[in-house]
Amino acid sequence: MPVKLIQCAVYCLGLMPLCLQAEQVHEYVLDNGLKLMVKEEHRAPVVVSQVWYKVGASYEHDGITGISHALEHMMFKGTDTHPPGEFSRIIAANGGRENAFTSADYTAYFQQLERSRLRISFELEADRMRHLVLTVEAFAKEIRVVMEERRLRTEDKPTALTHERAMSVAFQTSSYRHPTIGWMADLEALTVEDLRAWYEAWYAPNNAIVVVVGDVDAKAVRELADKYFGPLPPGKPVLPVLRPEVAQDGMKRMTVKVPATVPYLLMAYKAPVLKMALDQPERFADWEPYALEVLAGILDGGNSARFSRRLVRDKQIAASVGLHYNLYARMESVVVIAGTPAEGHSVDDLERVLRDEITDLQTNPVAASELARVKAQVVAGNVYDRDSIFFQAMQIGILESVGLGWPVMDEYVERISAVTAEQVQTVARKYLTDERLTVAELDPQPLEGVARAGSAERAGHAQ
């Protein structure tokens, strides 16, 4: 399979129509508003079932941050039909695996099972979609688990804490300034009544998308969905929550002083995403987000990319450095560049060479050979990812949840392949500017006396 996929990725750059035949996704809407997406994939006798709710941290407001993630934890606390612990026990007994995750723009639950066991997933998910039992006692215990998760994943992890603080400064009005796991003060104040209201408002069939990918028959899946999800009553109509970010007036700088062993630098540039480009064509060209995606590959696309090759190996000024950009965010997002200076170098040294790399992109068009190589890498990465039925379901769920629609998935290769060197230069000049920049520096403080410093990250759900 990998050989076939490599060939596809290479051919896609020159023989696009052969590789871009849309992969059929069967789309249904039940009478109660639940959306069902089914993609048949018959390579192995397994199925992935995911339930996506169009609510996440970016839907929250001051005072209840973290409630989407806290509710995700409580979704495993049982119903009258299936007491606490039975959901996971049944999935495990049937040889499956299951989990959930919360993000800024959505909350999702998933199971991976042998194909004949899909009914089990539907029965359990339909039951907890409208019949979850929320008790004061269970919530009192679980919220302490969530708070400990926050301590381990953020407060005891200096780079994560710096990222959290940086986002809270970079975004002024957008709810992207809130961490997905929530602020500790809000977690301490949350009540089970808050969660009950959140559950009633957002966990309803007309706000849910069920995605099934695997060795299934689409019509049979539809019949199964009618049987288990069909009887559920719809909730009150809910509208997307959008809190647009105000225009940034100039560069922001901040310092985070916490116990740590090494310094750290984070540079966040406000940047549009595909949803913005499609909704506001008068402001953003629809190729810009794809050009930013290619720009990300030029700077941080593996060992041959500029950051790794020039700053880590050649100049040896960075011990590590990376870039993150989310093409499929729901609202205005950021291009985040972050790294650690090499021994003997300072954060200022690292910022200087990172700025040099950005200036280089802004002033010199990327060579045709480098652009072709990077686009091939980006496309190949996408093709490899789509070898996974779980990833395919993830892509469908994400695109549907943020309002882009699943067909965007099949446009990716063509749009990336069409990006030019001039377009990369244009987005670098337009968006990687000081007027859009927030710089956060981690200033390490002594570790002496810190009980949990250096704690290993523990598995959790919030992303």
Coordinates of C-alpha atoms in Angstrom, one line a residue:
M1 CA 0.0 0.0 0.0
P2 CA 2.7 2.6 0.8
V3 CA 4.3 2.2 -2.6
K4 CA 1.0 2.7 -4.3
L5 CA 0.4 5.8 -2.2
I6 CA 3.8 7.3 -2.9
Q7 CA 3.1 6.9 -6.6
C8 CA -0.2 8.6 -6.3
A9 CA 1.4 11.5 -4.4
V10 CA 4.1 12.0 -7.1
Y11 CA 1.7 11.6 -10.0
C12 CA -0.7 14.1 -8.4
L13 CA 1.6 16.9 -9.1
G14 CA 1.6 16.3 -12.8
L15 CA -1.4 14.1 -13.5
M16 CA -3.9 15.7 -11.1
P17 CA -7.2 14.4 -12.6
L18 CA -6.2 10.8 -12.1
C19 CA -5.7 11.3 -8.4
L20 CA -8.5 13.7 -7.6
Q21 CA -11.5 11.6 -8.2
A22 CA -13.8 12.5 -5.3
E23 CA -14.2 9.6 -2.9
Q24 CA -17.8 9.2 -2.3
V25 CA -19.2 10.0 1.1
H26 CA -22.9 9.1 1.6
E27 CA -24.7 11.9 3.4
Y28 CA -28.0 11.6 5.2
V29 CA -30.1 13.8 7.5
L30 CA -32.5 12.1 9.9
D31 CA -35.9 13.6 10.7
N32 CA -34.5 14.8 14.0
G33 CA -31.7 16.8 12.3
L34 CA -28.9 14.3 13.0
K35 CA -26.4 14.3 10.1
L36 CA -24.9 10.9 9.1
M37 CA -21.8 10.6 6.9
V38 CA -20.8 7.2 5.7
K39 CA -17.7 6.4 3.6
E40 CA -17.3 2.8 2.6
E41 CA -13.7 1.5 2.9
H42 CA -13.5 -2.2 2.3
R43 CA -9.8 -2.9 2.7
A44 CA -10.1 -4.4 6.2
P45 CA -13.1 -5.8 8.2
V46 CA -13.2 -2.9 10.7
V47 CA -15.2 0.2 11.2
V48 CA -14.6 3.6 12.8
S49 CA -17.6 5.4 14.3
Q50 CA -17.4 9.0 15.5
V51 CA -20.0 11.3 17.0
W52 CA -19.1 15.0 16.6
Y53 CA -20.9 17.8 18.5
K54 CA -20.5 21.3 17.1
V55 CA -19.4 22.8 20.4
G56 CA -16.0 23.3 21.9
A57 CA -13.9 25.8 23.9
S58 CA -14.4 28.6 21.4
Y59 CA -18.2 28.5 22.1
E60 CA -17.6 29.2 25.8
H61 CA -17.6 32.6 27.6
D62 CA -15.9 34.0 30.6
G63 CA -16.8 32.2 33.8
I64 CA -17.5 28.8 32.2
T65 CA -14.3 28.1 30.3
G66 CA -13.4 24.4 30.2
I67 CA -17.1 23.3 30.4
S68 CA -17.0 21.5 27.1
H69 CA -14.0 19.4 28.2
A70 CA -15.5 18.8 31.6
L71 CA -18.7 17.5 30.0
E72 CA -16.6 15.2 27.8
H73 CA -15.3 13.6 31.0
M74 CA -18.8 13.3 32.4
M75 CA -20.1 11.6 29.3
F76 CA -18.4 8.4 30.6
K77 CA -20.4 8.5 33.9
G78 CA -23.3 6.5 32.6
T79 CA -27.0 6.6 31.9
D80 CA -29.9 4.8 33.6
T81 CA -29.5 2.0 31.0
H82 CA -25.7 1.8 31.1
P83 CA -24.3 2.5 34.6
P84 CA -20.9 4.1 35.1
G85 CA -18.0 2.1 33.5
E86 CA -20.3 -0.1 31.4
F87 CA -19.7 1.9 28.2
S88 CA -16.0 1.2 28.2
R89 CA -16.5 -2.3 29.4
I90 CA -18.8 -3.2 26.6
I91 CA -16.5 -1.8 23.9
A92 CA -13.5 -3.6 25.4
A93 CA -15.5 -6.8 25.6
N94 CA -16.2 -6.6 21.9
G95 CA -12.6 -6.1 21.1
G96 CA -12.9 -2.4 20.3
R97 CA -11.2 0.8 21.5
E98 CA -12.8 4.1 22.3
N99 CA -12.0 7.5 23.6
A100 CA -13.0 11.2 23.1
F101 CA -11.4 14.6 22.7
T102 CA -12.3 18.2 23.0
S103 CA -10.9 21.0 20.9
A104 CA -11.6 24.7 20.4
D105 CA -14.2 24.0 17.7
Y106 CA -15.8 20.6 18.5
T107 CA -16.1 17.7 20.8
A108 CA -15.9 14.1 19.5
Y109 CA -16.4 10.6 20.7
F110 CA -15.2 7.5 18.8
Q111 CA -15.0 3.7 18.7
Q112 CA -13.1 1.4 16.4
L113 CA -14.6 -2.0 16.1
E114 CA -14.9 -5.1 14.0
R115 CA -17.4 -4.3 11.3
S116 CA -20.3 -6.4 12.6
R117 CA -20.1 -4.5 16.0
L118 CA -21.2 -1.1 14.7
R119 CA -24.6 -1.6 16.3
I120 CA -23.0 -1.6 19.7
S121 CA -21.4 1.8 19.1
F122 CA -24.7 3.3 17.9
E123 CA -26.7 1.9 20.8
L124 CA -24.3 3.3 23.4
E125 CA -23.7 6.7 21.7
A126 CA -27.5 7.2 21.1
D127 CA -28.2 6.4 24.7
R128 CA -25.8 9.0 26.2
M129 CA -26.6 11.6 23.6
R130 CA -29.9 12.4 25.4
H131 CA -30.0 10.3 28.6
L132 CA -26.8 11.1 30.4
V133 CA -27.1 11.1 34.2
L134 CA -25.2 14.0 35.8
T135 CA -24.9 13.7 39.6
V136 CA -23.4 16.1 42.1
E137 CA -21.3 13.4 43.6
A138 CA -19.8 12.1 40.3
F139 CA -19.1 15.7 39.1
A140 CA -17.4 16.6 42.4
K141 CA -14.9 13.7 41.8
E142 CA -14.5 14.2 38.1
I143 CA -13.8 18.0 38.2
R144 CA -10.9 17.2 40.5
V145 CA -9.5 14.9 37.9
V146 CA -9.9 17.7 35.3
M147 CA -8.1 20.2 37.5
E148 CA -5.2 17.7 38.1
E149 CA -5.1 17.2 34.3
R150 CA -4.7 20.9 33.9
R151 CA -1.9 21.0 36.5
L152 CA 0.0 18.2 34.7
R153 CA -0.6 19.2 31.1
T154 CA -0.2 23.0 31.5
E155 CA 0.8 24.5 34.8
D156 CA 3.7 22.0 35.3
K157 CA 4.8 22.2 31.7
P158 CA 6.5 25.5 31.1
T159 CA 6.3 25.5 27.3
A160 CA 2.5 24.6 27.4
L161 CA 2.0 27.4 30.0
T162 CA 3.8 29.9 27.8
H163 CA 1.7 28.9 24.8
E164 CA -1.5 29.3 26.9
R165 CA -0.4 32.7 28.1
A166 CA 0.6 33.8 24.6
M167 CA -2.8 32.9 23.1
S168 CA -4.5 34.8 25.9
V169 CA -2.5 37.9 24.9
A170 CA -2.6 37.4 21.1
F171 CA -6.4 37.2 21.0
Q172 CA -8.2 40.1 22.5
T173 CA -11.9 39.4 21.7
S174 CA -11.9 36.0 20.1
S175 CA -12.7 33.1 22.3
Y176 CA -9.6 31.4 21.0
R177 CA -7.9 33.2 23.9
H178 CA -9.4 30.6 26.3
P179 CA -7.6 27.3 26.9
T180 CA -9.6 24.2 25.9
I181 CA -9.1 22.8 29.4
G182 CA -10.4 26.1 30.9
W183 CA -8.9 28.5 33.5
M184 CA -8.5 27.0 36.9
A185 CA -10.7 29.6 38.6
D186 CA -13.5 28.7 36.2
L187 CA -13.1 25.0 36.8
E188 CA -13.3 25.6 40.6
A189 CA -16.6 27.5 40.1
L190 CA -18.3 25.1 37.7
T191 CA -21.4 23.3 39.0
V192 CA -23.2 20.2 37.8
E193 CA -26.1 22.6 36.9
D194 CA -23.8 24.4 34.5
L195 CA -22.9 21.1 32.8
R196 CA -26.6 20.1 32.7
A197 CA -27.5 23.2 30.9
W198 CA -24.6 22.9 28.5
Y199 CA -25.5 19.3 27.8
E200 CA -29.1 20.1 27.1
A201 CA -28.2 23.0 24.8
W202 CA -25.6 21.3 22.7
Y203 CA -25.9 17.5 22.9
A204 CA -28.8 16.9 20.7
P205 CA -29.2 15.1 17.3
N206 CA -29.7 18.3 15.4
N207 CA -26.2 19.5 16.6
A208 CA -24.5 16.2 16.0
I209 CA -22.7 14.6 13.1
V210 CA -22.2 10.8 13.1
V211 CA -19.3 9.8 10.8
V212 CA -18.8 6.1 9.9
V213 CA -15.8 4.9 7.8
G214 CA -15.0 1.3 7.2
D215 CA -16.1 -2.0 5.8
V216 CA -19.8 -1.2 5.8
D217 CA -22.8 -0.8 3.5
A218 CA -24.0 2.8 3.5
K219 CA -27.7 1.9 3.3
A220 CA -27.4 -0.6 6.1
V221 CA -25.7 2.1 8.3
R222 CA -28.5 4.5 7.5
E223 CA -31.0 1.9 8.7
L224 CA -29.0 1.3 11.8
A225 CA -28.9 5.1 12.5
D226 CA -32.6 5.3 12.0
K227 CA -33.1 2.6 14.6
Y228 CA -30.9 4.0 17.3
F229 CA -30.6 7.7 16.8
G230 CA -33.9 8.3 15.0
P231 CA -36.1 8.1 18.1
L232 CA -34.1 10.8 19.9
P233 CA -36.0 14.2 20.1
P234 CA -34.2 17.2 18.6
G235 CA -33.0 20.0 20.8
K236 CA -33.7 23.7 20.5
P237 CA -32.0 25.1 17.4
V238 CA -28.5 26.3 18.2
L239 CA -26.5 28.8 16.2
P240 CA -22.7 28.9 15.8
V241 CA -21.0 31.2 18.2
L242 CA -18.6 33.6 16.5
R243 CA -16.6 36.2 18.4
P244 CA -14.5 37.9 15.8
E245 CA -11.1 39.2 16.8
V246 CA -10.6 42.9 16.7
A247 CA -7.8 44.2 14.5
Q248 CA -4.4 44.1 16.1
D249 CA -2.8 47.5 16.4
G250 CA 0.8 46.5 16.7
M251 CA 3.3 43.9 18.1
K252 CA 2.6 42.5 21.5
R253 CA 5.4 41.2 23.8
M254 CA 5.2 39.2 27.0
T255 CA 7.4 37.3 29.4
V256 CA 6.5 34.2 31.4
K257 CA 8.6 33.6 34.4
V258 CA 8.2 30.1 35.8
P259 CA 10.6 27.4 37.0
A260 CA 12.1 25.7 34.0
T261 CA 15.4 24.3 32.7
V262 CA 15.6 26.0 29.3
P263 CA 14.3 29.2 27.7
Y264 CA 11.7 29.1 25.0
L265 CA 10.4 31.5 22.4
L266 CA 7.0 31.6 20.8
M267 CA 6.0 34.0 17.9
A268 CA 2.3 34.0 16.9
Y269 CA 1.2 35.8 13.7
K270 CA -2.6 36.3 13.1
A271 CA -3.5 34.6 9.9
P272 CA -6.7 33.8 8.0
V273 CA -8.0 30.2 7.6
L274 CA -9.9 28.6 4.8
K275 CA -13.3 29.3 6.4
M276 CA -12.6 33.0 6.5
A277 CA -11.4 33.0 2.9
L278 CA -14.5 31.3 1.7
D279 CA -16.9 33.5 3.8
Q280 CA -15.1 36.8 3.1
P281 CA -13.8 36.7 -0.5
E282 CA -13.7 40.5 -0.6
R283 CA -10.9 40.3 2.1
F284 CA -9.1 37.1 1.5
A285 CA -8.2 35.2 -1.7
D286 CA -9.2 31.5 -1.4
W287 CA -5.6 30.4 -2.3
E288 CA -4.1 32.3 0.7
P289 CA -4.7 29.6 3.3
Y290 CA -3.2 27.0 1.0
A291 CA -0.2 29.2 0.4
L292 CA 0.3 29.5 4.2
E293 CA 0.1 25.7 4.3
V294 CA 3.0 25.5 1.8
L295 CA 4.9 28.2 3.6
A296 CA 4.6 26.0 6.7
G297 CA 6.1 23.1 4.8
I298 CA 9.0 25.3 3.5
L299 CA 10.0 26.4 7.0
D300 CA 9.1 23.3 9.0
G301 CA 8.5 20.3 6.7
G302 CA 10.9 17.8 8.2
N303 CA 14.7 17.5 8.3
S304 CA 15.2 19.1 4.9
A305 CA 13.1 22.2 5.7
R306 CA 14.7 25.5 6.4
F307 CA 14.3 25.6 10.1
S308 CA 15.9 22.2 10.7
R309 CA 18.5 22.5 8.0
R310 CA 19.6 26.1 8.6
L311 CA 18.9 26.9 12.2
V312 CA 19.5 23.6 13.9
R313 CA 22.2 21.9 11.9
D314 CA 24.0 24.6 10.0
K315 CA 24.0 27.6 12.3
Q316 CA 23.3 25.6 15.5
I317 CA 21.4 28.5 17.0
A318 CA 18.2 26.5 17.7
A319 CA 18.1 23.3 19.7
S320 CA 14.6 22.8 18.3
V321 CA 12.1 24.9 16.4
G322 CA 8.8 24.3 14.7
L323 CA 5.7 25.9 13.1
H324 CA 2.0 25.2 13.4
Y325 CA -0.8 26.5 11.3
N326 CA -4.4 25.1 11.3
L327 CA -5.9 25.5 7.9
Y328 CA -9.3 24.2 9.1
A329 CA -9.9 26.4 12.2
R330 CA -13.4 27.9 12.5
M331 CA -12.2 31.5 13.1
E332 CA -9.1 33.7 12.5
S333 CA -6.1 31.7 13.8
V334 CA -2.4 32.1 14.1
V335 CA 0.8 30.9 12.5
V336 CA 2.8 29.8 15.5
I337 CA 6.6 29.5 15.4
A338 CA 8.2 28.2 18.6
G339 CA 11.6 26.9 19.6
T340 CA 14.4 26.6 22.1
P341 CA 17.8 28.2 21.6
A342 CA 20.8 25.9 21.5
E343 CA 23.3 25.9 24.3
G344 CA 25.3 29.1 24.3
H345 CA 22.6 31.1 22.5
S346 CA 19.8 33.3 23.8
V347 CA 16.2 33.8 23.0
D348 CA 17.2 37.0 21.3
D349 CA 19.6 35.1 19.0
L350 CA 16.8 32.7 18.1
E351 CA 14.3 35.4 17.4
R352 CA 16.9 37.2 15.2
V353 CA 17.5 34.2 13.0
L354 CA 13.8 33.3 12.8
R355 CA 13.1 36.9 11.6
D356 CA 15.9 36.5 9.0
E357 CA 14.1 33.4 7.7
I358 CA 10.9 35.3 7.4
T359 CA 12.6 38.2 5.7
D360 CA 14.2 35.8 3.3
L361 CA 10.7 34.4 2.4
Q362 CA 9.3 37.9 1.9
T363 CA 12.1 39.1 -0.3
N364 CA 13.3 36.1 -2.3
P365 CA 10.9 33.8 -4.2
V366 CA 11.2 30.2 -3.3
A367 CA 13.2 28.3 -5.9
A368 CA 11.2 26.1 -8.2
S369 CA 13.0 22.9 -7.1
E370 CA 12.4 23.6 -3.4
L371 CA 8.8 24.5 -4.0
A372 CA 8.2 21.3 -5.9
R373 CA 9.8 19.2 -3.2
V374 CA 7.9 20.9 -0.4
K375 CA 4.5 20.6 -2.2
A376 CA 5.3 16.9 -2.9
Q377 CA 6.0 16.4 0.8
V378 CA 2.8 18.2 1.9
V379 CA 0.7 16.2 -0.6
A380 CA 2.4 12.9 0.3
G381 CA 1.8 13.6 4.0
N382 CA -1.9 14.1 3.2
V383 CA -2.1 11.0 1.1
Y384 CA -0.4 8.8 3.7
D385 CA -2.8 10.2 6.4
R386 CA -5.7 9.2 4.3
D387 CA -4.5 5.6 4.3
S388 CA -6.0 5.5 7.8
I389 CA -9.8 5.1 8.1
F390 CA -9.6 6.9 11.4
F391 CA -8.0 9.9 9.8
Q392 CA -10.6 9.9 7.0
A393 CA -13.3 10.0 9.6
M394 CA -11.5 12.7 11.4
Q395 CA -11.2 14.9 8.3
I396 CA -14.9 14.5 7.5
G397 CA -15.9 15.3 11.1
I398 CA -13.6 18.4 11.3
L399 CA -14.7 19.8 8.0
E400 CA -18.4 19.3 8.7
S401 CA -18.1 20.6 12.3
V402 CA -16.5 23.9 11.3
G403 CA -18.9 24.4 8.4
L404 CA -16.6 23.8 5.5
G405 CA -18.2 20.6 4.3
W406 CA -16.5 17.3 3.6
P407 CA -15.9 17.9 -0.2
V408 CA -13.1 20.3 0.8
M409 CA -11.1 17.2 1.7
D410 CA -10.9 16.1 -1.9
E411 CA -9.7 19.6 -3.0
Y412 CA -6.6 19.6 -0.9
V413 CA -4.1 18.0 -3.2
E414 CA -5.2 20.2 -6.2
R415 CA -5.1 23.4 -4.2
I416 CA -1.7 22.7 -2.7
S417 CA -0.3 21.8 -6.0
A418 CA -1.5 25.0 -7.5
V419 CA 0.4 27.3 -5.0
T420 CA 3.1 29.4 -6.7
A421 CA 6.3 30.9 -5.3
E422 CA 4.8 34.3 -5.8
Q423 CA 1.8 33.4 -3.6
V424 CA 4.0 32.1 -0.9
Q425 CA 5.9 35.4 -1.0
T426 CA 2.6 37.3 -0.9
V427 CA 1.2 35.6 2.2
A428 CA 4.6 36.0 4.0
R429 CA 4.6 39.7 3.3
K430 CA 0.9 40.1 4.1
Y431 CA 0.6 38.1 7.3
L432 CA 4.0 37.6 8.9
T433 CA 4.3 41.2 10.0
D434 CA 5.0 42.9 13.3
E435 CA 1.5 44.4 13.2
R436 CA 0.1 40.8 13.5
L437 CA 2.7 39.5 15.9
T438 CA 2.7 38.4 19.5
V439 CA 6.1 37.4 21.0
A440 CA 6.2 35.3 24.2
E441 CA 9.4 34.5 26.0
L442 CA 9.8 31.9 28.7
D443 CA 12.3 33.2 31.3
P444 CA 13.4 30.1 33.3
Q445 CA 13.3 30.5 37.0
P446 CA 15.2 28.2 39.5
L447 CA 13.6 24.7 39.9
E448 CA 14.6 24.4 43.5
G449 CA 11.6 23.7 45.8
V450 CA 9.2 23.1 42.9
A451 CA 7.4 19.9 43.7
R452 CA 6.1 18.9 40.4
A453 CA 8.5 20.6 38.0
G454 CA 9.3 18.3 35.1
S455 CA 6.3 16.2 35.5
A456 CA 5.7 13.9 32.6
E457 CA 2.7 14.7 30.5
R458 CA -0.1 12.3 31.3
A459 CA -2.6 11.1 28.8
G460 CA -5.8 13.2 28.6
H461 CA -8.6 14.3 26.4
A462 CA -8.3 18.0 25.8
Q463 CA -6.5 19.1 22.7

